[in-house]
């Protein structure tokens, strides 16, 4: 049997970059909740004791920016002064301006908010049509956060910052055989024999609760807090920046990425909305049984409504030519920014929840709905 190993990572909601992503999307949600037509491009920078919020926002509503920022930080769990970054004491600096009128001129007429290419991907590896390595990495850090917030007596020493990485072994026909390596690093309170206790707790309460038993073998390797100590974390241990975890946000490196970040951008920005549309298409094509794996690329020009190109890659998993699938998409699906926004109902405050644990592979988001399956079966089956 020919095998190979593929690895992906995820980071928790308390990771410095993810703090910034969540603040950016919380600002976006606040605008959309009162001004659905608002234009937002919001980015953040976090460091010890401070967070800077900048970008371009055009809206008819008022935002109490410090309140929005502090609410996010508090909800994540940065509530203790000893973290050197907490909701009540951190400085919030506002450097927000209005959207450029040159950009607005193209968007106002229904055109894309920027040029660029976006990718969507789906496969049969998990029930959520996501690659296994990123899927389980997300679930590991989410499990740590759930224990910290709702069952803190189980692992009472947990702090908000954490990272996970999963290496998956694939066999012939790209089937998942087993998990080769699990890496988990979680921030913790100072304590004696920290590494030994955390290793036992993470394997028992986190890894075994997340990764299916049949994928863990005697050969599976575990690296739990491999440096031995992880007390200093969050923005005190490392600076954070919006949009720096784009591979974590998408497919863990299993699919291409156009390069544009998502968080803090309203849906007129195709970096975000077209990436969601491409995932929606790819997932429905795979769920329709037409292919086992699908990558879709969409490309846009600023101020132009229709995509300049659509490319479908089936990775050799079907005899149906990608060109036929492309024609079915063009015939049945409006991929203009306005069409995507209307079909997926994107002018709603739904975005902060996307900003940690992945934008894809979770049922609550409209781009995950399997509402195009019947259409693709009719057109292509």
Short mmCIF file of C-alpha atoms in Angstrom, two decimals, residues 1-339:
data_model
loop_
_atom_site.label_atom_id
_atom_site.label_comp_id
_atom_site.label_asym_id
_atom_site.label_seq_id
_atom_site.Cartn_x
_atom_site.Cartn_y
_atom_site.Cartn_z
CA UNK A 1 0.00 0.00 0.00
CA UNK A 2 1.22 3.48 -0.90
CA UNK A 3 0.79 5.88 2.02
CA UNK A 4 1.54 9.49 2.80
CA UNK A 5 1.05 11.84 5.75
CA UNK A 6 -0.66 15.23 5.62
CA UNK A 7 -0.69 17.71 8.52
CA UNK A 8 -2.89 20.68 9.43
CA UNK A 9 -3.10 22.95 12.47
CA UNK A 10 -5.69 25.06 14.25
CA UNK A 11 -5.50 27.65 17.02
CA UNK A 12 -7.93 28.50 19.80
CA UNK A 13 -10.09 31.58 20.18
CA UNK A 14 -7.54 32.85 22.71
CA UNK A 15 -4.65 32.84 20.25
CA UNK A 16 -3.49 36.44 19.61
CA UNK A 17 -4.31 36.33 15.89
CA UNK A 18 -7.75 34.89 16.58
CA UNK A 19 -8.48 37.58 19.17
CA UNK A 20 -7.92 40.10 16.39
CA UNK A 21 -10.07 38.16 13.91
CA UNK A 22 -12.92 38.04 16.41
CA UNK A 23 -12.68 41.74 17.24
CA UNK A 24 -12.71 42.60 13.52
CA UNK A 25 -15.79 40.45 12.93
CA UNK A 26 -17.51 41.74 16.07
CA UNK A 27 -17.15 45.27 14.68
CA UNK A 28 -18.60 44.05 11.37
CA UNK A 29 -21.52 42.37 13.16
CA UNK A 30 -22.22 45.52 15.16
CA UNK A 31 -22.44 47.57 11.97
CA UNK A 32 -24.60 45.03 10.10
CA UNK A 33 -26.99 44.65 13.03
CA UNK A 34 -28.14 48.25 12.55
CA UNK A 35 -26.93 49.10 9.04
CA UNK A 36 -27.05 46.05 6.72
CA UNK A 37 -25.66 48.11 3.84
CA UNK A 38 -22.64 49.29 5.83
CA UNK A 39 -19.18 48.89 4.35
CA UNK A 40 -16.55 47.48 6.66
CA UNK A 41 -12.87 46.62 6.27
CA UNK A 42 -11.64 46.35 9.86
CA UNK A 43 -8.31 45.03 11.06
CA UNK A 44 -6.72 44.76 14.51
CA UNK A 45 -3.32 44.52 16.10
CA UNK A 46 -2.91 43.22 19.66
CA UNK A 47 0.09 43.31 21.97
CA UNK A 48 0.75 43.48 25.70
CA UNK A 49 -1.95 45.61 27.30
CA UNK A 50 -3.32 47.11 24.08
CA UNK A 51 -5.32 46.56 20.92
CA UNK A 52 -5.35 48.82 17.85
CA UNK A 53 -8.45 48.82 15.63
CA UNK A 54 -8.10 50.31 12.17
CA UNK A 55 -9.42 50.14 8.64
CA UNK A 56 -12.19 51.72 6.60
CA UNK A 57 -15.84 51.83 7.67
CA UNK A 58 -18.74 53.67 6.04
CA UNK A 59 -21.99 53.38 8.00
CA UNK A 60 -25.03 55.28 9.21
CA UNK A 61 -24.80 53.79 12.70
CA UNK A 62 -22.65 54.51 15.74
CA UNK A 63 -20.31 51.97 17.29
CA UNK A 64 -19.03 52.19 20.85
CA UNK A 65 -15.75 50.65 19.78
CA UNK A 66 -14.16 50.12 23.21
CA UNK A 67 -17.28 48.32 24.43
CA UNK A 68 -17.31 46.02 21.41
CA UNK A 69 -13.62 45.20 21.83
CA UNK A 70 -13.82 44.61 25.58
CA UNK A 71 -16.87 42.37 25.23
CA UNK A 72 -14.98 40.10 22.82
CA UNK A 73 -11.89 39.94 25.02
CA UNK A 74 -14.01 39.21 28.09
CA UNK A 75 -15.98 36.48 26.34
CA UNK A 76 -12.80 34.76 25.19
CA UNK A 77 -11.61 34.61 28.79
CA UNK A 78 -8.97 37.31 29.20
CA UNK A 79 -10.32 38.59 32.50
CA UNK A 80 -7.33 38.39 34.83
CA UNK A 81 -4.65 41.06 35.19
CA UNK A 82 -1.95 38.41 35.50
CA UNK A 83 -2.47 37.59 31.80
CA UNK A 84 -1.00 41.08 31.03
CA UNK A 85 -3.90 41.51 28.60
CA UNK A 86 -7.43 41.69 29.97
CA UNK A 87 -10.78 43.15 29.00
CA UNK A 88 -10.95 45.80 31.71
CA UNK A 89 -7.46 47.27 31.56
CA UNK A 90 -6.22 46.99 27.97
CA UNK A 91 -5.96 50.17 25.93
CA UNK A 92 -8.20 50.39 22.83
CA UNK A 93 -6.84 52.64 20.07
CA UNK A 94 -9.16 53.71 17.24
CA UNK A 95 -7.64 54.51 13.81
CA UNK A 96 -10.69 53.89 11.60
CA UNK A 97 -11.43 55.96 8.47
CA UNK A 98 -14.13 55.92 5.77
CA UNK A 99 -14.05 53.63 2.73
CA UNK A 100 -12.20 55.07 -0.27
CA UNK A 101 -14.64 56.69 -2.74
CA UNK A 102 -12.68 55.07 -5.58
CA UNK A 103 -13.59 51.62 -4.24
CA UNK A 104 -17.14 52.66 -3.38
CA UNK A 105 -17.75 53.80 -6.98
CA UNK A 106 -17.30 50.24 -8.23
CA UNK A 107 -19.16 48.53 -5.41
CA UNK A 108 -22.17 50.86 -5.50
CA UNK A 109 -23.06 49.57 -8.97
CA UNK A 110 -22.93 45.92 -7.86
CA UNK A 111 -19.34 45.21 -8.81
CA UNK A 112 -16.78 43.25 -6.83
CA UNK A 113 -14.98 45.13 -4.07
CA UNK A 114 -11.57 43.99 -5.29
CA UNK A 115 -9.81 41.86 -7.84
CA UNK A 116 -8.48 38.44 -6.94
CA UNK A 117 -9.12 34.71 -6.96
CA UNK A 118 -10.91 32.66 -4.31
CA UNK A 119 -11.06 28.90 -3.75
CA UNK A 120 -13.64 26.51 -2.37
CA UNK A 121 -13.03 22.87 -1.53
CA UNK A 122 -14.86 19.77 -0.35
CA UNK A 123 -14.07 16.07 -0.03
CA UNK A 124 -15.49 12.85 1.41
CA UNK A 125 -13.02 12.48 4.31
CA UNK A 126 -15.43 13.57 7.07
CA UNK A 127 -19.17 13.93 7.56
CA UNK A 128 -18.77 17.69 7.09
CA UNK A 129 -17.00 17.24 3.72
CA UNK A 130 -13.81 18.68 5.18
CA UNK A 131 -10.21 17.39 5.14
CA UNK A 132 -9.62 15.23 8.20
CA UNK A 133 -6.48 16.94 9.53
CA UNK A 134 -7.96 20.45 9.80
CA UNK A 135 -11.34 19.09 10.91
CA UNK A 136 -9.87 17.29 13.95
CA UNK A 137 -7.44 20.13 14.70
CA UNK A 138 -10.39 22.53 14.99
CA UNK A 139 -12.26 20.12 17.24
CA UNK A 140 -9.28 19.71 19.58
CA UNK A 141 -8.90 23.43 20.31
CA UNK A 142 -12.68 23.86 20.51
CA UNK A 143 -12.81 21.04 23.07
CA UNK A 144 -10.16 22.80 25.17
CA UNK A 145 -12.21 26.01 25.13
CA UNK A 146 -15.42 24.17 26.02
CA UNK A 147 -13.75 22.50 29.01
CA UNK A 148 -12.25 25.82 30.15
CA UNK A 149 -15.58 27.64 29.93
CA UNK A 150 -18.19 25.06 30.94
CA UNK A 151 -16.42 22.32 32.86
CA UNK A 152 -13.47 24.06 34.48
CA UNK A 153 -13.15 21.53 37.31
CA UNK A 154 -12.03 18.94 34.77
CA UNK A 155 -8.90 20.92 33.83
CA UNK A 156 -9.02 23.98 36.12
CA UNK A 157 -5.60 25.29 35.13
CA UNK A 158 -6.44 26.04 31.48
CA UNK A 159 -5.85 29.52 30.06
CA UNK A 160 -7.25 30.87 26.76
CA UNK A 161 -4.33 30.42 24.34
CA UNK A 162 -3.87 27.04 22.62
CA UNK A 163 -2.80 25.34 19.38
CA UNK A 164 -3.36 21.87 17.92
CA UNK A 165 -1.91 19.97 14.99
CA UNK A 166 -2.96 16.63 13.51
CA UNK A 167 -1.03 14.46 11.04
CA UNK A 168 -3.20 12.02 9.10
CA UNK A 169 -2.00 8.91 7.24
CA UNK A 170 -3.59 8.36 3.82
CA UNK A 171 -3.59 5.15 1.81
CA UNK A 172 -4.55 4.15 -1.71
CA UNK A 173 -7.36 6.23 -3.24
CA UNK A 174 -6.67 8.92 -0.62
CA UNK A 175 -8.61 7.16 2.12
CA UNK A 176 -7.87 8.11 5.75
CA UNK A 177 -6.14 5.20 7.49
CA UNK A 178 -5.11 6.53 10.90
CA UNK A 179 -3.74 9.50 12.82
CA UNK A 180 0.03 9.46 12.98
CA UNK A 181 0.75 12.41 15.29
CA UNK A 182 -1.21 14.77 17.53
CA UNK A 183 0.39 17.97 18.82
CA UNK A 184 -1.41 20.07 21.44
CA UNK A 185 0.00 23.10 23.25
CA UNK A 186 -2.27 24.75 25.78
CA UNK A 187 -1.63 27.73 28.01
CA UNK A 188 -1.94 26.97 31.71
CA UNK A 189 -1.60 28.38 35.21
CA UNK A 190 1.77 27.98 36.95
CA UNK A 191 1.84 24.62 38.74
CA UNK A 192 4.12 21.77 39.76
CA UNK A 193 4.66 18.87 37.34
CA UNK A 194 2.61 20.74 34.76
CA UNK A 195 3.70 18.77 31.71
CA UNK A 196 2.91 15.35 33.19
CA UNK A 197 -0.55 16.35 34.39
CA UNK A 198 -1.46 18.26 31.24
CA UNK A 199 -0.29 15.41 29.00
CA UNK A 200 -2.51 12.91 30.79
CA UNK A 201 -5.51 15.26 30.87
CA UNK A 202 -5.24 16.33 27.24
CA UNK A 203 -4.94 12.78 25.92
CA UNK A 204 -7.81 11.50 28.04
CA UNK A 205 -10.22 14.45 28.06
CA UNK A 206 -9.47 16.12 24.73
CA UNK A 207 -7.83 13.84 22.16
CA UNK A 208 -9.85 10.72 22.95
CA UNK A 209 -13.05 12.77 23.08
CA UNK A 210 -12.44 14.21 19.61
CA UNK A 211 -10.58 11.78 17.36
CA UNK A 212 -12.46 8.54 16.53
CA UNK A 213 -11.09 5.52 18.34
CA UNK A 214 -10.37 3.58 15.15
CA UNK A 215 -7.97 6.29 13.96
CA UNK A 216 -5.80 6.12 17.11
CA UNK A 217 -3.35 3.22 17.07
CA UNK A 218 -0.41 1.99 19.11
CA UNK A 219 1.81 3.90 16.69
CA UNK A 220 0.08 7.26 17.18
CA UNK A 221 2.46 9.80 18.70
CA UNK A 222 1.40 12.53 21.14
CA UNK A 223 3.32 15.77 21.72
CA UNK A 224 1.54 17.65 24.51
CA UNK A 225 3.07 20.99 25.56
CA UNK A 226 6.39 19.77 24.16
CA UNK A 227 8.38 22.77 25.48
CA UNK A 228 7.33 21.78 29.00
CA UNK A 229 5.76 25.10 30.07
CA UNK A 230 3.20 27.39 28.44
CA UNK A 231 2.26 29.97 31.10
CA UNK A 232 2.93 33.15 29.12
CA UNK A 233 0.50 33.36 26.21
CA UNK A 234 -2.04 35.52 24.43
CA UNK A 235 -0.97 38.99 23.27
CA UNK A 236 1.52 39.20 26.13
CA UNK A 237 3.42 36.24 24.70
CA UNK A 238 3.03 37.09 21.02
CA UNK A 239 1.47 39.90 19.00
CA UNK A 240 -1.78 39.29 17.16
CA UNK A 241 -2.96 40.50 13.76
CA UNK A 242 -6.20 40.13 11.82
CA UNK A 243 -5.96 37.83 8.82
CA UNK A 244 -2.77 36.01 9.73
CA UNK A 245 -4.38 32.57 10.06
CA UNK A 246 -5.92 32.19 6.61
CA UNK A 247 -4.92 28.52 6.23
CA UNK A 248 -6.40 27.74 9.64
CA UNK A 249 -9.54 29.56 8.50
CA UNK A 250 -9.95 27.44 5.36
CA UNK A 251 -8.75 23.91 4.58
CA UNK A 252 -5.52 23.49 6.50
CA UNK A 253 -3.41 23.60 3.34
CA UNK A 254 -5.28 20.75 1.64
CA UNK A 255 -6.61 23.18 -0.96
CA UNK A 256 -5.22 26.35 -2.59
CA UNK A 257 -5.84 29.77 -1.08
CA UNK A 258 -6.23 32.99 -3.03
CA UNK A 259 -4.44 34.97 -0.33
CA UNK A 260 -7.24 37.21 0.90
CA UNK A 261 -8.25 37.11 4.56
CA UNK A 262 -11.89 36.99 5.66
CA UNK A 263 -12.39 38.61 9.05
CA UNK A 264 -13.50 42.21 9.31
CA UNK A 265 -14.72 42.39 5.69
CA UNK A 266 -18.35 42.97 4.71
CA UNK A 267 -19.74 40.68 1.98
CA UNK A 268 -19.15 43.13 -0.89
CA UNK A 269 -15.53 42.05 -0.48
CA UNK A 270 -15.27 38.94 -2.67
CA UNK A 271 -12.23 37.80 -0.67
CA UNK A 272 -14.88 36.67 1.78
CA UNK A 273 -18.19 36.22 -0.01
CA UNK A 274 -16.81 34.48 -3.11
CA UNK A 275 -14.75 32.10 -0.96
CA UNK A 276 -17.98 31.20 0.83
CA UNK A 277 -19.77 30.78 -2.51
CA UNK A 278 -17.01 28.53 -3.85
CA UNK A 279 -17.19 26.32 -0.74
CA UNK A 280 -21.00 26.19 -1.08
CA UNK A 281 -20.67 24.97 -4.67
CA UNK A 282 -17.90 22.46 -3.97
CA UNK A 283 -19.69 20.95 -0.98
CA UNK A 284 -22.96 20.54 -2.86
CA UNK A 285 -21.21 18.94 -5.84
CA UNK A 286 -19.51 16.39 -3.58
CA UNK A 287 -22.70 15.78 -1.56
CA UNK A 288 -24.58 15.15 -4.82
CA UNK A 289 -22.31 12.14 -5.41
CA UNK A 290 -20.89 13.59 -8.62
CA UNK A 291 -17.29 13.68 -7.35
CA UNK A 292 -15.34 12.56 -4.29
CA UNK A 293 -13.20 15.69 -4.18
CA UNK A 294 -13.71 19.13 -5.69
CA UNK A 295 -11.81 22.41 -5.84
CA UNK A 296 -13.44 25.48 -7.36
CA UNK A 297 -11.67 28.70 -8.26
CA UNK A 298 -13.54 31.96 -8.83
CA UNK A 299 -11.82 35.13 -10.02
CA UNK A 300 -13.06 38.73 -10.09
CA UNK A 301 -12.12 42.21 -11.29
CA UNK A 302 -12.80 45.23 -9.09
CA UNK A 303 -16.04 46.97 -10.06
CA UNK A 304 -17.13 44.08 -12.35
CA UNK A 305 -20.10 41.99 -11.22
CA UNK A 306 -19.60 38.66 -12.98
CA UNK A 307 -16.56 36.50 -12.25
CA UNK A 308 -13.89 36.71 -14.93
CA UNK A 309 -13.30 32.96 -14.64
CA UNK A 310 -14.69 29.79 -13.04
CA UNK A 311 -12.53 26.67 -12.81
CA UNK A 312 -13.61 23.28 -11.46
CA UNK A 313 -11.01 20.64 -10.54
CA UNK A 314 -12.42 17.18 -9.73
CA UNK A 315 -9.00 15.68 -8.93
CA UNK A 316 -9.67 12.74 -11.23
CA UNK A 317 -12.54 11.53 -9.03
CA UNK A 318 -15.19 11.52 -11.79
CA UNK A 319 -15.54 10.98 -15.51
CA UNK A 320 -17.65 14.11 -15.82
CA UNK A 321 -15.48 16.88 -17.32
CA UNK A 322 -14.95 19.91 -15.15
CA UNK A 323 -16.13 22.05 -18.06
CA UNK A 324 -19.61 20.49 -17.85
CA UNK A 325 -19.78 21.22 -14.14
CA UNK A 326 -18.70 24.79 -14.84
CA UNK A 327 -21.51 25.18 -17.39
CA UNK A 328 -24.05 23.86 -14.87
CA UNK A 329 -22.83 26.46 -12.36
CA UNK A 330 -23.04 29.30 -14.88
CA UNK A 331 -26.54 28.23 -15.91
CA UNK A 332 -28.02 27.94 -12.43
CA UNK A 333 -26.03 30.03 -9.93
CA UNK A 334 -25.63 33.81 -9.80
CA UNK A 335 -22.01 34.42 -8.75
CA UNK A 336 -22.12 38.21 -8.87
CA UNK A 337 -21.44 39.80 -5.45
CA UNK A 338 -25.13 40.78 -5.18
CA UNK A 339 -26.21 37.29 -6.20
#
